[in-house]
Short mmCIF file of C-alpha atoms and ligand atoms in Angstrom, two decimals:
data_model
loop_
_atom_site.label_atom_id
_atom_site.label_comp_id
_atom_site.label_asym_id
_atom_site.label_seq_id
_atom_site.Cartn_x
_atom_site.Cartn_y
_atom_site.Cartn_z
CA UNK A 461 30.37 4.86 -24.98
CA UNK A 462 27.05 6.41 -25.92
CA UNK A 463 25.80 4.52 -28.98
CA UNK A 464 22.48 6.30 -29.02
CA UNK A 465 22.91 9.64 -30.70
CA UNK A 466 23.24 8.59 -34.28
CA UNK A 467 21.46 5.25 -34.15
CA UNK A 468 18.12 4.52 -35.76
CA UNK A 469 16.25 1.86 -33.85
CA UNK A 470 14.44 -0.50 -36.17
CA UNK A 471 11.61 -2.11 -34.25
CA UNK A 472 10.16 -3.41 -37.53
CA UNK A 473 13.18 -5.62 -38.08
CA UNK A 474 12.16 -9.31 -37.89
CA UNK A 475 13.95 -11.09 -35.04
CA UNK A 476 13.71 -14.87 -35.26
CA UNK A 477 12.73 -16.09 -31.81
CA UNK A 478 11.71 -19.60 -32.77
CA UNK A 479 14.29 -22.12 -31.61
CA UNK A 480 15.80 -19.72 -29.04
CA UNK A 481 14.18 -21.32 -25.96
CA UNK A 482 11.84 -18.33 -25.75
CA UNK A 483 8.97 -19.04 -23.34
CA UNK A 484 6.68 -16.94 -25.51
CA UNK A 485 7.51 -18.65 -28.81
CA UNK A 486 8.16 -22.24 -27.67
CA UNK A 487 4.56 -22.57 -26.50
CA UNK A 488 3.44 -22.73 -30.13
CA UNK A 489 6.50 -24.27 -31.71
CA UNK A 490 5.64 -26.13 -34.92
CA UNK A 491 2.22 -24.45 -34.94
CA UNK A 492 1.03 -21.51 -37.00
CA UNK A 493 0.08 -19.49 -33.92
CA UNK A 494 1.38 -15.93 -33.43
CA UNK A 495 2.27 -15.62 -29.74
CA UNK A 496 0.90 -12.41 -28.20
CA UNK A 497 0.84 -13.66 -24.65
CA UNK A 498 3.58 -13.55 -21.95
CA UNK A 499 4.91 -10.04 -21.24
CA UNK A 500 8.19 -9.81 -23.05
CA UNK A 501 8.88 -7.87 -26.22
CA UNK A 502 10.07 -9.38 -29.49
CA UNK A 503 12.57 -6.53 -29.95
CA UNK A 504 16.33 -6.71 -29.52
CA UNK A 505 17.61 -4.85 -26.48
CA UNK A 506 19.12 -1.39 -26.70
CA UNK A 507 22.51 -1.38 -28.51
CA UNK A 508 24.28 0.04 -25.45
CA UNK A 509 23.08 -2.90 -23.32
CA UNK A 510 24.11 -5.45 -25.95
CA UNK A 511 27.51 -3.79 -26.22
CA UNK A 512 28.08 -3.82 -22.44
CA UNK A 513 27.09 -7.47 -22.16
CA UNK A 514 29.37 -8.40 -25.06
CA UNK A 515 32.27 -6.73 -23.24
CA UNK A 516 31.38 -8.70 -20.12
CA UNK A 517 31.40 -11.97 -22.07
CA UNK A 518 34.71 -11.09 -23.74
CA UNK A 519 36.24 -10.53 -20.30
CA UNK A 520 35.28 -14.11 -19.58
CA UNK A 521 35.11 -14.12 -15.77
CA UNK A 522 31.70 -14.82 -14.30
CA UNK A 523 32.26 -14.68 -10.56
CA UNK A 524 29.90 -13.66 -7.75
CA UNK A 525 29.04 -10.03 -8.32
CA UNK A 526 27.79 -7.34 -5.97
CA UNK A 527 25.64 -4.35 -6.92
CA UNK A 528 28.52 -1.94 -7.35
CA UNK A 529 28.52 1.75 -6.44
CA UNK A 530 28.06 2.93 -10.02
CA UNK A 531 24.83 0.94 -10.29
CA UNK A 532 23.56 2.28 -6.95
CA UNK A 533 24.31 5.83 -8.08
CA UNK A 534 22.54 5.28 -11.41
CA UNK A 535 19.38 4.02 -9.71
CA UNK A 536 19.38 6.69 -7.01
CA UNK A 537 19.84 9.46 -9.56
CA UNK A 538 17.24 7.97 -11.93
CA UNK A 539 14.63 7.92 -9.15
CA UNK A 540 15.55 11.45 -8.14
CA UNK A 541 15.48 12.81 -11.68
CA UNK A 542 12.31 11.05 -12.85
CA UNK A 543 10.21 11.16 -9.69
CA UNK A 544 11.85 13.73 -7.44
CA UNK A 545 12.35 10.82 -5.03
CA UNK A 546 15.39 11.22 -2.74
CA UNK A 547 16.16 7.54 -2.22
CA UNK A 548 19.14 6.50 -0.10
CA UNK A 549 21.33 3.67 -1.40
CA UNK A 550 20.72 1.62 1.75
CA UNK A 551 16.97 1.52 0.96
CA UNK A 552 17.67 -0.56 -2.16
CA UNK A 553 17.50 -4.34 -2.03
CA UNK A 554 18.46 -6.24 -5.18
CA UNK A 555 16.37 -9.23 -6.17
CA UNK A 556 16.64 -11.87 -8.91
CA UNK A 557 13.01 -11.24 -9.91
CA UNK A 558 10.14 -9.02 -9.09
CA UNK A 559 7.82 -11.95 -8.38
CA UNK A 560 10.36 -12.93 -5.73
CA UNK A 561 9.73 -9.50 -4.20
CA UNK A 562 5.96 -9.98 -4.17
CA UNK A 563 6.33 -13.32 -2.39
CA UNK A 564 8.83 -11.83 0.06
CA UNK A 565 6.42 -9.01 0.84
CA UNK A 566 3.75 -11.57 1.75
CA UNK A 567 6.19 -13.36 4.06
CA UNK A 568 7.59 -10.18 5.60
CA UNK A 569 4.28 -8.59 6.55
CA UNK A 570 1.92 -10.15 9.11
CA UNK A 571 1.67 -13.82 9.96
CA UNK A 572 0.29 -17.05 8.59
CA UNK A 573 -3.48 -16.91 8.52
CA UNK A 574 -3.54 -13.14 7.86
CA UNK A 575 -5.24 -11.63 4.82
CA UNK A 576 -3.62 -10.04 1.76
CA UNK A 577 -5.72 -7.88 -0.54
CA UNK A 578 -5.35 -7.04 -4.22
CA UNK A 579 -7.51 -5.56 -6.97
CA UNK A 580 -8.53 -7.86 -9.81
CA UNK A 581 -8.06 -8.58 -12.64
CA UNK A 582 -4.35 -8.68 -11.95
CA UNK A 583 -1.03 -10.27 -12.89
CA UNK A 584 -1.38 -13.96 -11.83
CA UNK A 585 1.47 -14.14 -9.23
CA UNK A 586 -0.45 -11.58 -7.13
CA UNK A 587 -3.13 -14.24 -6.77
CA UNK A 588 -0.80 -17.06 -5.78
CA UNK A 589 1.80 -15.27 -3.62
CA UNK A 590 -0.39 -14.95 -0.49
CA UNK A 591 -1.19 -18.68 -0.47
CA UNK A 592 2.51 -19.52 -0.90
CA UNK A 593 3.10 -18.16 2.59
CA UNK A 594 -0.11 -19.32 4.26
CA UNK A 595 -1.96 -16.01 3.85
CA UNK A 596 -5.53 -15.67 2.57
CA UNK A 597 -6.24 -13.72 -0.58
CA UNK A 598 -8.97 -11.06 -0.74
CA UNK A 599 -9.80 -10.04 -4.31
CA UNK A 600 -11.44 -6.64 -4.76
CA UNK A 601 -12.87 -6.19 -8.25
CA UNK A 602 -11.89 -3.08 -10.19
CA UNK A 603 -14.94 -1.41 -11.76
CA UNK A 604 -15.20 -0.10 -15.32
CA UNK A 605 -16.57 3.45 -15.30
CA UNK A 606 -16.62 5.71 -18.38
CA UNK A 607 -14.54 3.05 -20.11
CA UNK A 608 -11.76 3.28 -17.49
CA UNK A 609 -10.94 0.61 -14.90
CA UNK A 610 -11.15 2.19 -11.45
CA UNK A 611 -10.98 1.29 -7.79
CA UNK A 612 -14.30 1.16 -5.96
CA UNK A 613 -12.92 2.48 -2.69
CA UNK A 614 -16.13 1.95 -0.71
CA UNK A 615 -16.19 -1.69 -1.75
CA UNK A 616 -12.46 -2.01 -1.09
CA UNK A 617 -12.75 -0.64 2.43
CA UNK A 618 -15.80 -2.78 3.16
CA UNK A 619 -13.81 -5.90 2.27
CA UNK A 620 -10.92 -5.15 4.66
CA UNK A 621 -10.92 -7.53 7.61
CA UNK A 622 -9.26 -7.24 11.01
CA UNK A 623 -6.59 -9.61 9.65
CA UNK A 624 -5.77 -7.65 6.47
CA UNK A 625 -2.10 -6.69 6.65
CA UNK A 626 -0.96 -6.15 3.07
CA UNK A 627 -2.32 -4.64 -0.13
CA UNK A 628 -0.51 -5.62 -3.35
CA UNK A 629 -0.87 -2.78 -5.82
CA UNK A 630 -0.03 -2.95 -9.51
CA UNK A 631 0.73 0.50 -10.92
CA UNK A 632 0.76 0.86 -13.88
CA UNK A 633 -1.79 -1.90 -13.77
CA UNK A 634 -1.24 -5.16 -15.64
CA UNK A 635 -3.57 -6.12 -17.32
CA UNK A 636 -5.99 -3.13 -17.40
CA UNK A 637 -3.35 -0.59 -18.48
CA UNK A 638 -4.23 2.12 -15.96
CA UNK A 639 -1.79 4.75 -14.67
CA UNK A 640 -3.26 5.60 -11.28
CA UNK A 641 -3.63 9.31 -10.53
CA UNK A 642 -2.30 11.05 -7.45
CA UNK A 643 -5.84 11.26 -6.16
CA UNK A 644 -6.47 7.53 -6.54
CA UNK A 645 -3.14 6.64 -4.90
CA UNK A 646 -3.75 9.06 -2.03
CA UNK A 647 -7.19 7.59 -1.36
CA UNK A 648 -5.75 4.08 -1.35
CA UNK A 649 -2.94 5.14 0.95
CA UNK A 650 -5.31 6.83 3.42
CA UNK A 651 -7.48 3.72 3.62
CA UNK A 652 -4.46 1.43 4.06
CA UNK A 653 -2.97 3.64 6.73
CA UNK A 654 -6.28 3.80 8.62
CA UNK A 655 -6.40 0.00 8.76
CA UNK A 656 -2.67 -0.58 9.40
CA UNK A 657 -2.09 -2.12 5.99
CA UNK A 658 1.30 -2.12 4.27
CA UNK A 659 1.29 -1.43 0.52
CA UNK A 660 3.48 -3.53 -1.76
CA UNK A 661 3.61 -1.37 -4.87
CA UNK A 662 4.65 -3.29 -7.98
CA UNK A 663 5.83 -0.59 -10.38
CA UNK A 664 7.60 -2.80 -12.92
CA UNK A 665 5.76 -1.08 -15.81
CA UNK A 666 6.74 2.44 -14.66
CA UNK A 667 8.80 3.12 -17.80
CA UNK A 668 5.98 2.23 -20.17
CA UNK A 669 3.62 5.19 -19.84
CA UNK A 670 2.09 5.62 -23.29
CA UNK A 671 -0.33 8.51 -22.64
CA UNK A 672 1.67 11.69 -23.03
CA UNK A 673 -0.48 13.60 -20.54
CA UNK A 674 0.14 11.12 -17.72
CA UNK A 675 3.07 10.51 -15.41
CA UNK A 676 3.99 7.62 -13.18
CA UNK A 677 3.81 8.47 -9.49
CA UNK A 678 5.63 6.02 -7.20
CA UNK A 679 3.25 5.37 -4.30
CA UNK A 680 6.01 5.94 -1.75
CA UNK A 681 6.54 9.52 -3.00
CA UNK A 682 3.06 10.68 -1.97
CA UNK A 683 4.13 11.73 1.54
CA UNK A 684 6.23 10.57 4.49
CA UNK A 685 3.36 8.62 6.06
CA UNK A 686 2.78 6.66 2.88
CA UNK A 687 6.50 5.99 2.45
CA UNK A 688 6.58 4.51 5.95
CA UNK A 689 4.02 1.84 5.08
CA UNK A 690 5.02 1.17 1.48
CA UNK A 691 7.54 -1.11 -0.15
CA UNK A 692 8.18 -0.49 -3.83
CA UNK A 693 9.25 -3.05 -6.41
CA UNK A 694 10.87 -1.94 -9.66
CA UNK A 695 13.03 -3.40 -12.43
CA UNK A 696 14.55 -2.49 -15.78
CA UNK A 697 13.14 -5.70 -17.24
CA UNK A 698 9.85 -4.57 -18.82
CA UNK A 699 11.01 -1.15 -20.05
CA UNK A 700 14.27 -2.36 -21.56
CA UNK A 701 13.21 -5.91 -22.43
CA UNK A 702 15.60 -7.72 -20.07
CA UNK A 703 13.29 -10.18 -18.26
CA UNK A 704 15.53 -13.16 -18.98
CA UNK A 705 18.36 -11.50 -17.04
CA UNK A 706 16.52 -11.68 -13.70
CA UNK A 707 17.25 -8.35 -12.05
CA UNK A 708 14.92 -6.17 -10.01
CA UNK A 709 14.99 -4.21 -6.78
CA UNK A 710 12.92 -3.18 -3.80
CA UNK A 711 12.97 0.32 -2.32
CA UNK A 712 12.05 0.31 1.37
CA UNK A 713 12.67 3.46 3.38
CA UNK A 714 11.20 2.21 6.66
CA UNK A 715 13.97 0.52 8.63
CA UNK A 716 11.71 -1.92 10.40
CA UNK A 717 9.93 -3.03 7.22
CA UNK A 718 13.27 -3.30 5.42
CA UNK A 719 14.61 -5.49 8.21
CA UNK A 720 11.62 -7.83 8.02
CA UNK A 721 11.95 -8.04 4.23
CA UNK A 722 15.64 -8.90 4.50
CA UNK A 723 14.98 -11.53 7.14
CA UNK A 724 12.42 -13.16 4.81
CA UNK A 725 15.17 -13.33 2.15
CA UNK A 726 17.77 -14.96 4.35
CA UNK A 727 19.26 -18.11 2.87
CA UNK A 728 16.74 -18.51 0.05
CA UNK A 729 17.14 -15.52 -2.26
CA UNK A 730 20.31 -15.68 -4.36
CA UNK A 731 22.38 -12.73 -5.52
CA UNK A 732 21.50 -11.12 -8.82
CA UNK A 733 23.70 -12.40 -11.64
CA UNK A 734 26.35 -10.12 -13.08
CA UNK A 735 24.68 -9.74 -16.48
CA UNK A 736 21.46 -8.52 -14.88
CA UNK A 737 23.31 -5.96 -12.77
CA UNK A 738 25.47 -4.73 -15.66
CA UNK A 739 22.46 -4.46 -18.00
CA UNK A 740 20.46 -2.53 -15.37
CA UNK A 741 23.22 0.04 -14.98
CA UNK A 742 23.56 0.65 -18.70
CA UNK A 743 19.81 0.56 -19.38
CA UNK A 744 19.01 3.20 -16.76
CA UNK A 745 21.98 5.39 -17.71
CA UNK A 746 22.60 5.15 -21.46
CA UNK A 747 19.41 4.15 -23.21
CA UNK A 748 17.05 7.11 -23.06
CA UNK A 749 16.95 7.53 -26.86
CA UNK A 750 16.15 3.86 -27.39
CA UNK A 751 13.49 4.12 -24.70
CA UNK A 752 11.86 7.16 -26.32
CA UNK A 753 11.87 5.40 -29.71
CA UNK A 754 10.35 2.29 -28.12
CA UNK A 755 7.50 4.29 -26.57
CA UNK A 756 6.83 5.89 -29.92
CA UNK A 757 6.67 2.51 -31.62
CA UNK A 758 4.44 1.06 -28.90
CA UNK A 759 2.07 4.03 -29.27
CA UNK A 760 1.77 3.16 -32.97
CA UNK A 761 1.01 -0.46 -32.10
CA UNK A 762 -1.53 0.66 -29.52
CA UNK A 763 -3.31 2.68 -32.23
CA UNK A 764 -3.38 -0.41 -34.48
CA UNK A 765 -4.87 -2.55 -31.70
CA UNK A 766 -7.46 0.03 -30.68
CA UNK A 767 -8.55 0.60 -34.28
CA UNK A 768 -8.75 -3.10 -35.14
CA UNK A 769 -10.61 -4.03 -31.95
CA UNK A 770 -13.11 -1.20 -32.44
CA UNK A 771 -13.96 -2.76 -35.83
CA UNK A 772 -14.29 -6.33 -34.57
CA UNK A 773 -17.73 -7.62 -33.68
CA UNK A 774 -18.40 -8.30 -29.98
CA UNK A 775 -14.88 -7.37 -28.80
CA UNK A 776 -14.04 -4.17 -26.90
CA UNK A 777 -11.28 -2.67 -24.77
CA UNK A 778 -10.62 0.30 -22.51
CA UNK A 779 -7.82 2.67 -23.57
CA UNK A 780 -4.32 1.43 -22.68
CA UNK A 781 -2.66 4.26 -20.75
CA UNK A 782 0.52 2.31 -20.02
CA UNK A 783 2.16 -1.10 -20.61
CA UNK A 784 2.12 -2.97 -23.93
CA UNK A 785 -0.83 -5.07 -22.88
CA UNK A 786 -4.43 -4.72 -24.04
CA UNK A 787 -7.23 -6.16 -21.95
CA UNK A 788 -9.90 -7.36 -24.33
CA UNK A 789 -13.49 -7.84 -23.25
CA UNK A 790 -14.77 -10.94 -25.04
CA UNK A 791 -17.86 -11.48 -22.93
CA UNK A 792 -20.24 -10.46 -25.73
CA UNK A 793 -18.77 -12.97 -28.17
CA UNK A 794 -20.75 -15.76 -26.54
CA UNK A 795 -17.64 -17.92 -26.85
CA UNK A 796 -17.28 -20.53 -24.14
CA UNK A 797 -13.47 -20.40 -24.35
CA UNK A 798 -12.33 -17.22 -26.15
CA UNK A 799 -8.61 -18.00 -25.72
CA UNK A 800 -9.01 -21.42 -27.38
CA UNK A 801 -11.11 -19.84 -30.15
CA UNK A 802 -8.37 -17.35 -31.07
CA UNK A 803 -5.67 -19.97 -30.69
CA UNK A 804 -7.51 -22.06 -33.28
CA UNK A 805 -7.54 -18.95 -35.46
CA UNK A 806 -3.73 -18.67 -35.12
CA UNK A 807 -3.32 -16.08 -32.35
CA UNK A 808 -2.01 -16.96 -28.88
CA UNK A 809 -3.61 -14.64 -26.30
CA UNK A 810 -3.68 -15.05 -22.54
CA UNK A 811 -6.85 -16.33 -20.92
CA UNK A 812 -8.46 -13.78 -18.58
CA UNK A 813 -9.20 -16.54 -16.07
CA UNK A 814 -5.52 -16.55 -15.13
CA UNK A 815 -5.93 -12.92 -13.98
CA UNK A 816 -9.26 -13.51 -12.21
CA UNK A 817 -10.92 -11.88 -15.20
CA UNK A 818 -13.13 -14.51 -16.85
CA UNK A 819 -14.41 -13.59 -20.32
CA UNK A 820 -11.38 -11.39 -21.01
CA UNK A 821 -8.15 -11.88 -22.94
CA UNK A 822 -4.78 -10.20 -22.64
CA UNK A 823 -3.01 -9.22 -25.83
CA UNK A 824 0.70 -8.30 -25.82
CA UNK A 825 1.35 -5.80 -28.61
CA UNK A 826 5.14 -5.48 -28.12
CA UNK A 827 6.07 -7.08 -31.41
CA UNK A 828 6.87 -5.84 -34.89
CA UNK A 829 3.91 -4.11 -36.48
CA UNK A 830 3.57 -6.46 -39.45
CA UNK A 831 3.17 -9.43 -37.11
CA UNK A 832 0.68 -7.55 -34.95
CA UNK A 833 -1.42 -6.58 -37.98
CA UNK A 834 -1.39 -10.18 -39.18
CA UNK A 835 -2.58 -11.36 -35.76
CA UNK A 836 -5.33 -8.71 -35.63
CA UNK A 837 -6.41 -9.69 -39.12
CA UNK A 838 -6.64 -13.35 -38.10
CA UNK A 839 -8.75 -12.36 -35.09
CA UNK A 840 -11.11 -10.21 -37.15
CA UNK A 841 -11.53 -12.91 -39.80
CA UNK A 842 -12.30 -15.55 -37.18
CA UNK A 843 -14.83 -13.33 -35.41
CA UNK A 844 -16.53 -12.22 -38.63
CA UNK A 845 -16.72 -15.82 -39.74
CA UNK A 846 -18.18 -16.84 -36.41
CA UNK A 847 -20.73 -14.01 -36.53
CA UNK A 848 -22.27 -15.16 -39.86
C1 LIG B 1033 3.10 -6.54 -12.73
C2 LIG B 1033 4.24 -7.49 -12.95
N1 LIG B 1033 5.05 -7.82 -11.93
C3 LIG B 1033 6.09 -8.67 -12.09
C4 LIG B 1033 6.36 -9.24 -13.32
C5 LIG B 1033 7.49 -10.21 -13.51
O1 LIG B 1033 8.60 -9.87 -12.82
P1 LIG B 1033 9.89 -10.83 -12.79
O2 LIG B 1033 9.99 -11.48 -14.14
O3 LIG B 1033 11.01 -9.92 -12.49
O4 LIG B 1033 9.65 -11.81 -11.70
C6 LIG B 1033 5.53 -8.93 -14.41
C7 LIG B 1033 5.77 -9.58 -15.70
O5 LIG B 1033 4.98 -9.51 -16.60
C8 LIG B 1033 4.46 -8.04 -14.22
O6 LIG B 1033 3.65 -7.70 -15.23
#
């Protein structure tokens, strides 16, 4: 049943998350701190997803579940339709989490003692995954040019060692909000190919492109050469707010790389649970209206954040092209611990140090607007007070 056509999606509706074992909200339980940290949204899921999961619960059987044909077809046709990417069902590998995929990529490529490169600041598990499998991490700093975070490809190439086997790419990039252009991806791919480096392309934020003049380009779609040395990680979890259901997938066209990835999984990676699989199918197939309304709402929140930050003393940010995360530059505040300062002011942001971005803060604006405005107001008041 398509529930979308006549439904108005009310993202302003308060949803009580306190007392629901929410990671985001439990951190500040019993405190007057508005949590704008971990990357989930405060919104209820799309009605079609809720409906499908309710039917699953009513059925009452929760046995081992395989990714059924309908789900495979939905994903294959979604990738074809959105990205002109002719994926074969056998290239898909289902995973109970995308971070699992990042760690598997580190294990599947190269050997212990090899180097894994990534561009910082970046989502924290990129920084810990290499060490989890005895690899060394090489962090290449992104550079801010014309108020956009960019790769410095000369620097990147100069930091490649003879032991560098894997580059973990985040596109769209959490936390700097970039949607990398074809040109940027091609340059990265050429460098990686030249040095025999596999790209692990984390594209979990692919459905959250906010700039209307930009599109997401899966790295593996650049050309056949790039596809052969790329493994892609995707999920419905960020776009459709399903992270608690633990469902994501890898797309690996190269048979050899796929084989190594599967061998790294053997015996330690469980099947995806049936709710995650069912939700993925419905989200990708039946929720385009909800998704469009969500993007619209997030664009409004982005405007609120950009406006408020531009009026705050000492705080600045680059435009957020994608994701619902703003990367705030607090270096001019002179604060020793900006995250603690804002926490004391009643706003829970994420400390840039966790992303290898000291002096920065990450703000998650995927919440109802009234709460966001209250948080921004608290931040402005605290900063203005501090500035006097
Ligand atoms: C870039 C990126 N990758 C992976 C994840 C998490 O994936 P999962 O919860 O499926 O492990 C996140 C969550 O914020 C993310 O931003």
